């Protein structure tokens, strides 16, 4: 892909070189991040410059939409089909028979043993041993937050701001209940092999002999959040089996899925509402998406924890459905069951925060809740390097409840390694947040940025923290630097463009 892009950028290419080529571009991104969908925009524009013929307007997928990229992808695909027909590039889309992505071959006898049954999840990266999984919030506190420490047999090379990807699996007892609810008992334990059709790639885990039960336990996200792609696959397969009532229910498929999400229904809940008893294995695989890796910020520095240890802080995600049923997030529920000495696969990856860009400058660190993870990693690294110009604004709900790593932070503060500004939002009647602490210390913050070239790193809830911090910084510029609103807004944007201001929000 890189070679192809570099070729397209050659200045000696004539403007007609792609004149016989028809193309369509759909870009995927997340509007909460800067440079949203920039690659697809550049590609679309460059193809036009070289004379290529656009079949469709550039599609823009946004992961922050309620239904993710699918919200705009499906209407874009319908336009693409229509334009392909109108331009005579294909026959009628209605005449095209869709080919299943997978086909199944049942086996009479098969070896279903796992490659390494001692590991609790599917292969993804390196094997880590769980050496700690402790609840660090009080037992009577409404939020269960875990300190999870993982040990690798080899030395690691992660840096502050890096992450670890872990693919969770479903709880076996819950899968057994789901099989019973869906009346799939007859199919559940029949061994089979999977073959990928067309351009579909077969994952490594699926190349071994499978059963439906094994797939539901290890790979298929049956307890996940329903989405448009899943719903369209389901109703396309069931369209001739639906009653009039069921057809009416999903006549507006986007509204149906939106209501399911609002009611906090799972994919299992949706499957139970329709005649899914007689689905074939290949149809089930087509409908239910695979479980995706979850990314967790590493909360430690190798200089403190050691070269083969990763420390994590993970909040157990629980919620209540519209039917007043308490449920837990798939990944965090599974993580809460991990015991010391058990093993899991994990893949260490580079995070979005670029520590090297501010390693030598003063740093203003702003975080809330479990967002302390990457901040702690950064702070440990800087303290170990003898850097003392660290200014931490840490927000949480209650003192002695979710003020994570507070003893360590206070120790650093007493040693002169960090200036600590705490915002316990629920300790008093009037709520106090980190943006209030920034504004209370506006002179310090402004001087650090304008005179000492301090960098700013922000970590926490993406829906609330970035906007409140940027608003506070804008107001500080207006108050301390006499900036106009437009000037202050541009100054904050310039900090972000130059990566003086960085976010690692989720």
CSV table of C-alpha atoms in Angstrom, one decimal:
chain,number,residue,atom,x,y,z
A,1,UNK,CA,0.0,0.0,0.0
A,2,UNK,CA,2.8,2.4,0.9
A,3,UNK,CA,4.5,1.7,-2.5
A,4,UNK,CA,1.3,2.3,-4.3
A,5,UNK,CA,0.7,5.6,-2.5
A,6,UNK,CA,4.3,6.8,-3.2
A,7,UNK,CA,3.8,6.0,-6.8
A,8,UNK,CA,0.6,8.0,-7.0
A,9,UNK,CA,2.4,11.0,-5.5
A,10,UNK,CA,5.0,11.1,-8.3
A,11,UNK,CA,5.1,14.6,-9.9
A,12,UNK,CA,5.9,13.2,-13.3
A,13,UNK,CA,2.7,11.3,-13.7
A,14,UNK,CA,0.4,12.8,-16.4
A,15,UNK,CA,-3.0,14.0,-15.5
A,16,UNK,CA,-4.7,11.4,-17.8
A,17,UNK,CA,-2.8,8.2,-16.6
A,18,UNK,CA,-5.8,6.8,-14.7
A,19,UNK,CA,-8.5,8.0,-17.2
A,20,UNK,CA,-9.6,4.4,-17.9
A,21,UNK,CA,-10.0,3.6,-14.2
A,22,UNK,CA,-13.3,3.9,-12.2
A,23,UNK,CA,-13.0,4.0,-8.5
A,24,UNK,CA,-14.9,4.5,-5.2
A,25,UNK,CA,-13.5,5.5,-1.8
A,26,UNK,CA,-15.0,5.0,1.6
A,27,UNK,CA,-12.9,6.2,4.5
A,28,UNK,CA,-13.0,5.0,8.1
A,29,UNK,CA,-12.1,7.2,11.1
A,30,UNK,CA,-13.2,8.8,14.3
A,31,UNK,CA,-14.3,12.4,14.4
A,32,UNK,CA,-13.2,12.8,18.0
A,33,UNK,CA,-9.6,12.8,16.7
A,34,UNK,CA,-7.8,15.4,14.6
A,35,UNK,CA,-7.1,14.6,10.9
A,36,UNK,CA,-10.4,12.8,10.8
A,37,UNK,CA,-10.7,10.8,7.5
A,38,UNK,CA,-7.7,12.7,6.1
A,39,UNK,CA,-6.2,9.7,4.2
A,40,UNK,CA,-9.4,9.0,2.3
A,41,UNK,CA,-9.7,12.6,1.4
A,42,UNK,CA,-6.2,12.8,0.0
A,43,UNK,CA,-6.6,9.5,-1.9
A,44,UNK,CA,-9.9,10.6,-3.4
A,45,UNK,CA,-8.4,14.0,-4.5
A,46,UNK,CA,-5.2,12.5,-5.9
A,47,UNK,CA,-7.1,9.9,-8.0
A,48,UNK,CA,-9.2,12.7,-9.5
A,49,UNK,CA,-6.1,14.7,-10.3
A,50,UNK,CA,-4.7,11.7,-12.2
A,51,UNK,CA,-7.9,11.5,-14.4
A,52,UNK,CA,-9.6,8.6,-12.6
A,53,UNK,CA,-13.4,8.5,-12.8
A,54,UNK,CA,-15.3,8.6,-9.5
A,55,UNK,CA,-18.3,6.2,-9.3
A,56,UNK,CA,-19.6,7.6,-6.0
A,57,UNK,CA,-19.1,10.6,-3.7
A,58,UNK,CA,-16.4,9.9,-1.2
A,59,UNK,CA,-17.9,8.0,1.8
A,60,UNK,CA,-17.1,9.1,5.3
A,61,UNK,CA,-17.3,6.5,8.1
A,62,UNK,CA,-17.3,7.8,11.7
A,63,UNK,CA,-16.7,5.3,14.6
A,64,UNK,CA,-18.2,7.8,17.0
A,65,UNK,CA,-21.7,7.5,15.4
A,66,UNK,CA,-24.2,5.4,17.3
A,67,UNK,CA,-23.8,2.6,14.7
A,68,UNK,CA,-20.2,3.3,14.0
A,69,UNK,CA,-19.0,3.3,10.3
A,70,UNK,CA,-22.1,1.3,9.3
A,71,UNK,CA,-24.3,4.3,9.8
A,72,UNK,CA,-23.0,5.9,6.6
A,73,UNK,CA,-21.6,2.8,4.9
A,74,UNK,CA,-24.8,1.1,4.0
A,75,UNK,CA,-26.5,4.2,2.4
A,76,UNK,CA,-23.2,4.7,0.6
A,77,UNK,CA,-23.2,1.1,-0.7
A,78,UNK,CA,-26.8,1.5,-2.0
A,79,UNK,CA,-25.7,4.6,-3.9
A,80,UNK,CA,-22.7,2.7,-5.2
A,81,UNK,CA,-24.9,-0.1,-6.5
A,82,UNK,CA,-27.2,2.3,-8.3
A,83,UNK,CA,-24.3,4.3,-9.8
A,84,UNK,CA,-22.6,1.1,-11.0
A,85,UNK,CA,-25.8,0.1,-12.8
A,86,UNK,CA,-26.4,3.5,-14.3
A,87,UNK,CA,-22.8,3.8,-15.6
A,88,UNK,CA,-23.1,0.3,-17.1
A,89,UNK,CA,-20.2,-1.0,-15.0
A,90,UNK,CA,-22.1,-4.1,-13.7
A,91,UNK,CA,-25.4,-5.8,-14.3
A,92,UNK,CA,-28.4,-5.3,-12.0
A,93,UNK,CA,-27.4,-5.5,-8.4
A,94,UNK,CA,-30.6,-7.5,-7.8
A,95,UNK,CA,-29.4,-10.3,-10.1
A,96,UNK,CA,-26.2,-10.8,-8.0
A,97,UNK,CA,-26.4,-13.7,-5.6
A,98,UNK,CA,-24.4,-13.1,-2.5
A,99,UNK,CA,-21.9,-15.8,-1.6
A,100,UNK,CA,-21.5,-16.8,2.0
A,101,UNK,CA,-18.2,-15.8,3.5
A,102,UNK,CA,-17.7,-19.3,5.1
A,103,UNK,CA,-18.6,-22.8,4.4
A,104,UNK,CA,-18.7,-25.7,6.9
A,105,UNK,CA,-17.7,-29.4,6.6
A,106,UNK,CA,-18.8,-31.6,9.5
A,107,UNK,CA,-16.5,-34.3,10.8
A,108,UNK,CA,-17.3,-37.7,12.3
A,109,UNK,CA,-14.3,-37.8,14.6
A,110,UNK,CA,-12.0,-34.9,15.5
A,111,UNK,CA,-9.4,-33.8,17.9
A,112,UNK,CA,-10.7,-30.8,19.8
A,113,UNK,CA,-7.8,-30.2,22.1
A,114,UNK,CA,-6.4,-26.7,22.4
A,115,UNK,CA,-2.8,-25.8,21.5
A,116,UNK,CA,-2.3,-24.6,25.1
A,117,UNK,CA,-5.3,-25.1,27.3
A,118,UNK,CA,-3.5,-23.3,30.2
A,119,UNK,CA,-3.9,-20.0,28.5
A,120,UNK,CA,-7.3,-18.3,29.2
A,121,UNK,CA,-7.9,-16.6,25.8
A,122,UNK,CA,-7.1,-16.9,22.1
A,123,UNK,CA,-3.6,-16.4,20.8
A,124,UNK,CA,-2.7,-12.7,20.3
A,125,UNK,CA,0.8,-11.6,20.9
A,126,UNK,CA,2.8,-12.9,23.9
A,127,UNK,CA,1.9,-15.1,26.9
A,128,UNK,CA,1.6,-13.2,30.2
A,129,UNK,CA,1.2,-14.6,33.6
A,130,UNK,CA,-1.3,-12.9,35.9
A,131,UNK,CA,0.6,-12.1,39.1
A,132,UNK,CA,-2.0,-9.7,40.7
A,133,UNK,CA,-5.7,-9.0,40.2
A,134,UNK,CA,-6.8,-7.0,43.2
A,135,UNK,CA,-9.8,-4.8,43.7
A,136,UNK,CA,-8.5,-1.4,44.7
A,137,UNK,CA,-11.8,0.3,45.5
A,138,UNK,CA,-13.6,-0.4,48.8
A,139,UNK,CA,-15.8,-3.4,48.8
A,140,UNK,CA,-18.9,-1.3,49.6
A,141,UNK,CA,-18.1,1.2,46.8
A,142,UNK,CA,-20.3,1.2,43.8
A,143,UNK,CA,-17.4,0.9,41.3
A,144,UNK,CA,-15.1,-2.2,41.1
A,145,UNK,CA,-11.7,-1.2,39.8
A,146,UNK,CA,-8.9,-3.7,39.5
A,147,UNK,CA,-5.1,-3.5,39.7
A,148,UNK,CA,-3.9,-6.2,37.3
A,149,UNK,CA,-0.2,-7.0,37.0
A,150,UNK,CA,1.1,-9.2,34.2
A,151,UNK,CA,4.5,-10.8,33.9
A,152,UNK,CA,6.2,-11.8,30.6
A,153,UNK,CA,9.0,-14.4,30.5
A,154,UNK,CA,11.1,-12.0,28.3
A,155,UNK,CA,12.1,-8.4,28.7
A,156,UNK,CA,9.6,-5.9,27.2
A,157,UNK,CA,10.4,-2.7,25.3
A,158,UNK,CA,7.2,-0.6,26.0
A,159,UNK,CA,7.4,3.1,26.6
A,160,UNK,CA,5.2,5.5,28.6
A,161,UNK,CA,1.9,5.9,26.8
A,162,UNK,CA,1.9,2.5,25.2
A,163,UNK,CA,-1.0,0.0,25.5
A,164,UNK,CA,-1.6,-3.7,25.6
A,165,UNK,CA,-4.3,-5.4,23.5
A,166,UNK,CA,-6.1,-8.3,25.1
A,167,UNK,CA,-8.8,-10.3,23.4
A,168,UNK,CA,-11.4,-11.5,26.0
A,169,UNK,CA,-13.5,-14.7,25.8
A,170,UNK,CA,-17.0,-15.4,27.0
A,171,UNK,CA,-17.8,-17.1,30.2
A,172,UNK,CA,-18.5,-20.8,29.6
A,173,UNK,CA,-21.5,-21.1,31.8
A,174,UNK,CA,-23.1,-18.1,30.1
A,175,UNK,CA,-22.5,-19.6,26.7
A,176,UNK,CA,-24.2,-22.8,27.8
A,177,UNK,CA,-27.3,-20.8,28.9
A,178,UNK,CA,-27.3,-19.0,25.5
A,179,UNK,CA,-27.2,-22.3,23.6
A,180,UNK,CA,-30.2,-23.5,25.6
A,181,UNK,CA,-32.1,-20.2,25.1
A,182,UNK,CA,-31.6,-20.4,21.3
A,183,UNK,CA,-32.3,-24.1,21.1
A,184,UNK,CA,-28.9,-24.8,19.5
A,185,UNK,CA,-28.1,-27.9,21.7
A,186,UNK,CA,-28.2,-30.3,18.8
A,187,UNK,CA,-25.6,-28.3,16.8
A,188,UNK,CA,-23.5,-27.1,19.8
A,189,UNK,CA,-20.9,-30.0,20.0
A,190,UNK,CA,-20.7,-31.3,16.4
A,191,UNK,CA,-17.1,-30.9,15.2
A,192,UNK,CA,-16.5,-29.2,11.9
A,193,UNK,CA,-13.9,-27.3,9.8
A,194,UNK,CA,-14.4,-23.9,8.4
A,195,UNK,CA,-13.4,-22.8,4.8
A,196,UNK,CA,-13.3,-19.2,3.8
A,197,UNK,CA,-14.9,-18.3,0.5
A,198,UNK,CA,-13.8,-15.7,-2.1
A,199,UNK,CA,-11.5,-13.0,-0.7
A,200,UNK,CA,-12.5,-13.7,2.9
A,201,UNK,CA,-9.5,-14.4,5.2
A,202,UNK,CA,-9.7,-17.2,7.7
A,203,UNK,CA,-8.3,-16.3,11.1
A,204,UNK,CA,-5.6,-18.5,12.5
A,205,UNK,CA,-7.8,-19.6,15.4
A,206,UNK,CA,-10.4,-20.9,13.0
A,207,UNK,CA,-8.1,-23.1,11.0
A,208,UNK,CA,-8.3,-25.9,13.7
A,209,UNK,CA,-11.4,-28.1,14.2
A,210,UNK,CA,-14.2,-26.2,15.8
A,211,UNK,CA,-17.6,-26.7,17.4
A,212,UNK,CA,-20.3,-24.1,17.7
A,213,UNK,CA,-19.9,-24.1,21.5
A,214,UNK,CA,-16.1,-23.5,21.1
A,215,UNK,CA,-16.7,-20.6,18.7
A,216,UNK,CA,-19.3,-19.0,21.1
A,217,UNK,CA,-16.9,-19.4,24.0
A,218,UNK,CA,-13.8,-18.1,22.3
A,219,UNK,CA,-14.6,-16.0,19.2
A,220,UNK,CA,-18.2,-14.9,18.6
A,221,UNK,CA,-19.4,-11.8,20.4
A,222,UNK,CA,-22.8,-13.1,21.2
A,223,UNK,CA,-23.1,-10.9,24.4
A,224,UNK,CA,-21.9,-7.8,22.5
A,225,UNK,CA,-23.7,-4.7,21.4
A,226,UNK,CA,-25.9,-5.3,18.3
A,227,UNK,CA,-25.0,-3.2,15.2
A,228,UNK,CA,-26.3,-2.5,11.7
A,229,UNK,CA,-24.1,-5.0,10.0
A,230,UNK,CA,-25.1,-7.8,12.3
A,231,UNK,CA,-28.8,-6.9,12.0
A,232,UNK,CA,-28.7,-6.7,8.2
A,233,UNK,CA,-27.0,-10.1,8.0
A,234,UNK,CA,-29.6,-11.6,10.4
A,235,UNK,CA,-32.6,-10.2,8.6
A,236,UNK,CA,-31.2,-11.0,5.1
A,237,UNK,CA,-30.9,-14.7,6.2
A,238,UNK,CA,-34.3,-14.8,7.9
A,239,UNK,CA,-36.3,-12.7,5.5
A,240,UNK,CA,-38.4,-15.7,4.3
A,241,UNK,CA,-39.0,-17.0,7.8
A,242,UNK,CA,-40.3,-13.8,9.5
A,243,UNK,CA,-43.9,-13.3,10.5
A,244,UNK,CA,-45.7,-10.1,9.5
A,245,UNK,CA,-45.2,-8.8,13.1
A,246,UNK,CA,-41.5,-9.5,13.0
A,247,UNK,CA,-41.2,-7.8,9.6
A,248,UNK,CA,-42.9,-4.8,11.0
A,249,UNK,CA,-40.6,-4.7,14.0
A,250,UNK,CA,-37.6,-4.4,11.7
A,251,UNK,CA,-39.1,-2.4,8.8
A,252,UNK,CA,-36.9,0.5,9.9
A,253,UNK,CA,-33.7,-1.4,10.7
A,254,UNK,CA,-31.7,1.6,11.9
A,255,UNK,CA,-34.4,2.6,14.4
A,256,UNK,CA,-34.7,-0.9,15.6
A,257,UNK,CA,-31.0,-1.2,16.3
A,258,UNK,CA,-30.9,2.2,17.9
A,259,UNK,CA,-33.7,1.2,20.3
A,260,UNK,CA,-31.8,-2.1,21.0
A,261,UNK,CA,-28.7,-0.1,21.9
A,262,UNK,CA,-30.6,2.4,24.0
A,263,UNK,CA,-32.3,-0.5,25.9
A,264,UNK,CA,-28.8,-2.0,26.3
A,265,UNK,CA,-29.8,-5.2,24.6
A,266,UNK,CA,-27.2,-7.8,23.6
A,267,UNK,CA,-26.8,-9.7,20.3
A,268,UNK,CA,-28.2,-12.7,22.2
A,269,UNK,CA,-31.3,-10.6,23.2
A,270,UNK,CA,-31.9,-9.8,19.5
A,271,UNK,CA,-31.4,-13.4,18.4
A,272,UNK,CA,-34.0,-14.5,20.9
A,273,UNK,CA,-36.6,-12.2,19.4
A,274,UNK,CA,-36.6,-13.9,16.0
A,275,UNK,CA,-36.8,-17.5,14.6
A,276,UNK,CA,-33.1,-18.5,14.9
A,277,UNK,CA,-33.5,-22.1,16.1
A,278,UNK,CA,-32.8,-23.6,12.6
A,279,UNK,CA,-29.9,-21.3,11.6
A,280,UNK,CA,-27.0,-23.1,10.0
A,281,UNK,CA,-23.5,-22.9,11.5
A,282,UNK,CA,-22.2,-20.8,8.5
A,283,UNK,CA,-25.2,-18.5,9.0
A,284,UNK,CA,-24.5,-18.0,12.7
A,285,UNK,CA,-20.8,-17.2,11.8
A,286,UNK,CA,-22.1,-14.7,9.2
A,287,UNK,CA,-24.4,-13.0,11.7
A,288,UNK,CA,-22.4,-12.8,15.0
A,289,UNK,CA,-19.3,-10.6,14.8
A,290,UNK,CA,-16.0,-11.8,16.3
A,291,UNK,CA,-14.8,-10.5,19.7
A,292,UNK,CA,-12.4,-7.7,19.2
A,293,UNK,CA,-9.3,-6.9,21.2
A,294,UNK,CA,-9.6,-4.3,24.0
A,295,UNK,CA,-6.8,-1.8,24.5
A,296,UNK,CA,-5.6,-0.9,28.0
A,297,UNK,CA,-3.2,1.8,28.8
A,298,UNK,CA,-0.1,0.6,30.6
A,299,UNK,CA,0.1,2.1,34.1
A,300,UNK,CA,3.8,1.5,34.8
A,301,UNK,CA,7.3,2.4,33.7
A,302,UNK,CA,9.9,-0.3,33.1
A,303,UNK,CA,12.3,1.7,35.1
A,304,UNK,CA,10.1,1.2,38.2
A,305,UNK,CA,8.2,-2.1,37.7
A,306,UNK,CA,10.9,-4.0,35.8
A,307,UNK,CA,11.5,-4.9,32.2
A,308,UNK,CA,9.1,-7.9,32.2
A,309,UNK,CA,6.1,-6.5,34.2
A,310,UNK,CA,3.1,-4.6,33.0
A,311,UNK,CA,0.7,-2.9,35.5
A,312,UNK,CA,-2.8,-2.1,34.5
A,313,UNK,CA,-5.8,-0.3,36.2
A,314,UNK,CA,-9.1,-1.5,34.8
A,315,UNK,CA,-12.6,-0.5,35.8
A,316,UNK,CA,-15.2,-3.3,35.7
A,317,UNK,CA,-17.9,-2.0,33.4
A,318,UNK,CA,-21.4,-2.7,34.8
A,319,UNK,CA,-24.7,-1.4,33.6
A,320,UNK,CA,-28.5,-1.8,33.9
A,321,UNK,CA,-30.7,-2.8,31.0
A,322,UNK,CA,-34.2,-1.3,30.2
A,323,UNK,CA,-35.6,-4.4,31.9
A,324,UNK,CA,-33.6,-3.5,35.1
A,325,UNK,CA,-31.2,-6.4,34.7
A,326,UNK,CA,-27.7,-5.8,35.8
A,327,UNK,CA,-25.0,-6.8,33.3
A,328,UNK,CA,-21.3,-6.5,32.9
A,329,UNK,CA,-19.0,-5.6,30.0
A,330,UNK,CA,-17.7,-8.7,28.3
A,331,UNK,CA,-14.0,-7.9,28.6
A,332,UNK,CA,-14.0,-6.6,32.1
A,333,UNK,CA,-16.2,-9.3,33.4
A,334,UNK,CA,-13.8,-11.9,32.0
A,335,UNK,CA,-10.8,-10.0,33.4
A,336,UNK,CA,-12.4,-9.9,36.9
A,337,UNK,CA,-12.3,-13.8,36.9
A,338,UNK,CA,-8.5,-14.0,36.2
A,339,UNK,CA,-6.5,-15.5,39.0
A,340,UNK,CA,-2.8,-15.3,39.9
A,341,UNK,CA,-0.7,-17.8,38.0
A,342,UNK,CA,-3.2,-18.0,35.2
A,343,UNK,CA,-1.9,-17.1,31.7
A,344,UNK,CA,-3.3,-14.8,29.0
A,345,UNK,CA,-2.2,-13.6,25.6
A,346,UNK,CA,-1.6,-9.9,25.1
A,347,UNK,CA,0.0,-7.7,22.5
A,348,UNK,CA,2.0,-4.6,23.5
A,349,UNK,CA,1.5,-1.8,21.1
A,350,UNK,CA,2.6,1.8,20.6
A,351,UNK,CA,0.0,4.2,22.1
A,352,UNK,CA,-1.1,7.6,20.8
A,353,UNK,CA,0.9,9.6,23.3
A,354,UNK,CA,4.4,10.5,22.1
A,355,UNK,CA,6.5,10.6,25.2
A,356,UNK,CA,9.7,11.5,23.3
A,357,UNK,CA,8.2,14.8,22.2
A,358,UNK,CA,8.1,16.1,25.8
A,359,UNK,CA,10.7,14.0,27.6
A,360,UNK,CA,12.8,17.1,28.5
A,361,UNK,CA,10.1,19.8,29.0
A,362,UNK,CA,7.9,20.6,32.0
A,363,UNK,CA,4.7,18.7,31.7
A,364,UNK,CA,1.1,19.5,32.8
A,365,UNK,CA,-0.7,16.2,33.3
A,366,UNK,CA,-4.5,16.2,33.4
A,367,UNK,CA,-6.5,13.1,34.1
A,368,UNK,CA,-9.6,11.6,35.6
A,369,UNK,CA,-10.5,8.1,36.9
A,370,UNK,CA,-8.6,5.3,35.3
A,371,UNK,CA,-7.1,7.8,32.9
A,372,UNK,CA,-4.4,8.0,35.6
A,373,UNK,CA,-2.8,4.8,34.0
A,374,UNK,CA,-0.8,6.5,31.2
A,375,UNK,CA,-0.2,9.5,33.4
A,376,UNK,CA,1.4,7.3,36.1
A,377,UNK,CA,3.5,5.5,33.5
A,378,UNK,CA,4.8,8.9,32.3
A,379,UNK,CA,5.3,10.3,35.8
A,380,UNK,CA,7.2,7.2,37.0
A,381,UNK,CA,9.5,7.5,33.9
A,382,UNK,CA,10.2,11.2,34.4
A,383,UNK,CA,10.8,10.9,38.2
A,384,UNK,CA,13.2,8.0,37.5
A,385,UNK,CA,15.1,10.3,35.1
A,386,UNK,CA,15.3,13.1,37.8
A,387,UNK,CA,12.8,15.4,36.1
A,388,UNK,CA,10.9,17.4,38.7
A,389,UNK,CA,8.8,19.8,36.7
A,390,UNK,CA,5.7,17.7,36.8
A,391,UNK,CA,2.3,19.2,37.5
A,392,UNK,CA,-0.6,16.7,38.0
A,393,UNK,CA,-4.2,17.7,38.0
A,394,UNK,CA,-6.1,14.5,39.0
A,395,UNK,CA,-9.9,14.3,39.2
A,396,UNK,CA,-11.9,11.5,40.9
A,397,UNK,CA,-15.2,11.2,42.7
A,398,UNK,CA,-14.3,10.5,46.4
A,399,UNK,CA,-11.2,10.6,48.5
A,400,UNK,CA,-10.2,7.2,49.8
A,401,UNK,CA,-12.4,5.5,47.2
A,402,UNK,CA,-11.2,6.1,43.6
A,403,UNK,CA,-8.2,8.3,44.1
A,404,UNK,CA,-6.1,5.7,42.5
A,405,UNK,CA,-2.3,5.4,43.4
A,406,UNK,CA,-2.8,8.3,45.8
A,407,UNK,CA,-0.2,7.2,48.3
A,408,UNK,CA,2.4,6.9,45.6
A,409,UNK,CA,1.4,10.3,44.2
A,410,UNK,CA,1.6,12.0,47.6
A,411,UNK,CA,5.0,10.4,48.2
A,412,UNK,CA,6.3,11.9,44.9
A,413,UNK,CA,4.8,15.2,45.9
A,414,UNK,CA,6.5,15.1,49.4
A,415,UNK,CA,9.8,14.4,47.6
A,416,UNK,CA,9.4,17.4,45.4
A,417,UNK,CA,8.9,15.3,42.2
A,418,UNK,CA,5.4,16.5,41.4
A,419,UNK,CA,3.0,19.3,42.2
A,420,UNK,CA,-0.3,17.7,43.0
A,421,UNK,CA,-3.7,19.3,42.4
A,422,UNK,CA,-6.6,17.0,43.4
A,423,UNK,CA,-10.2,17.4,42.4
A,424,UNK,CA,-12.5,15.1,44.4
A,425,UNK,CA,-15.8,16.0,42.7
A,426,UNK,CA,-18.2,14.4,45.3
A,427,UNK,CA,-16.4,15.2,48.6
A,428,UNK,CA,-18.5,18.4,49.0
A,429,UNK,CA,-21.9,19.6,48.0
A,430,UNK,CA,-20.6,21.7,45.1
A,431,UNK,CA,-18.9,19.5,42.5
A,432,UNK,CA,-15.3,20.3,41.8
A,433,UNK,CA,-13.6,19.1,38.6
A,434,UNK,CA,-10.1,19.3,37.1
A,435,UNK,CA,-11.0,22.2,34.9
A,436,UNK,CA,-11.9,24.2,38.1
A,437,UNK,CA,-8.4,23.4,39.5
A,438,UNK,CA,-6.8,24.5,36.2
A,439,UNK,CA,-8.7,27.8,36.4
A,440,UNK,CA,-7.8,28.3,40.1
A,441,UNK,CA,-4.1,28.0,39.1
A,442,UNK,CA,-4.4,29.9,35.8
A,443,UNK,CA,-1.3,32.0,36.3
A,444,UNK,CA,0.9,29.0,36.9
A,445,UNK,CA,-0.6,27.1,33.9
A,446,UNK,CA,-0.2,30.1,31.6
A,447,UNK,CA,3.4,30.7,32.7
A,448,UNK,CA,4.3,27.1,32.2
A,449,UNK,CA,3.0,27.0,28.7
A,450,UNK,CA,4.0,30.5,27.5
A,451,UNK,CA,7.3,30.9,29.3
A,452,UNK,CA,8.6,27.3,29.9
A,453,UNK,CA,7.2,25.6,26.8
A,454,UNK,CA,5.4,23.0,29.0
A,455,UNK,CA,3.6,20.2,27.3
A,456,UNK,CA,0.1,19.1,28.2
A,457,UNK,CA,-1.1,15.5,28.3
A,458,UNK,CA,-4.8,14.7,28.9
A,459,UNK,CA,-6.2,11.2,29.8
A,460,UNK,CA,-9.7,10.3,30.7
A,461,UNK,CA,-13.3,10.1,29.4
A,462,UNK,CA,-13.4,11.3,25.8
A,463,UNK,CA,-16.9,12.5,26.1
A,464,UNK,CA,-16.3,15.1,28.8
A,465,UNK,CA,-12.6,15.7,29.6
A,466,UNK,CA,-11.1,17.1,26.4
A,467,UNK,CA,-13.8,19.7,25.9
A,468,UNK,CA,-13.7,20.9,29.5
A,469,UNK,CA,-9.9,21.1,29.5
A,470,UNK,CA,-9.7,23.0,26.3
A,471,UNK,CA,-12.4,25.4,27.5
A,472,UNK,CA,-10.4,26.0,30.7
A,473,UNK,CA,-7.2,26.5,28.8
A,474,UNK,CA,-8.9,28.9,26.4
A,475,UNK,CA,-10.3,30.9,29.4
A,476,UNK,CA,-6.8,30.9,31.0
A,477,UNK,CA,-5.3,32.4,27.8
A,478,UNK,CA,-8.0,35.1,27.8
A,479,UNK,CA,-7.5,35.9,31.5
A,480,UNK,CA,-3.7,35.7,31.8
A,481,UNK,CA,-2.6,36.6,28.3
A,482,UNK,CA,-5.4,39.1,27.3
A,483,UNK,CA,-6.3,37.0,24.3
A,484,UNK,CA,-9.6,37.5,22.5
A,485,UNK,CA,-11.9,34.5,22.2
A,486,UNK,CA,-10.8,33.8,18.6
A,487,UNK,CA,-7.1,34.2,19.5
A,488,UNK,CA,-7.3,31.9,22.5
A,489,UNK,CA,-9.2,29.3,20.5
A,490,UNK,CA,-6.5,29.4,17.8
A,491,UNK,CA,-3.7,29.2,20.4
A,492,UNK,CA,-5.1,26.0,21.8
A,493,UNK,CA,-5.5,24.6,18.3
A,494,UNK,CA,-1.9,25.5,17.6
A,495,UNK,CA,-0.8,23.6,20.7
A,496,UNK,CA,-2.7,20.6,19.5
A,497,UNK,CA,-1.3,20.8,15.9
A,498,UNK,CA,2.2,21.0,17.2
A,499,UNK,CA,1.6,18.1,19.6
A,500,UNK,CA,2.4,20.3,22.6
A,501,UNK,CA,-1.1,19.3,23.7
A,502,UNK,CA,-1.8,15.5,23.5
A,503,UNK,CA,-4.8,13.4,24.4
A,504,UNK,CA,-5.1,9.8,25.3
A,505,UNK,CA,-8.9,9.6,25.9
A,506,UNK,CA,-11.3,6.7,25.6
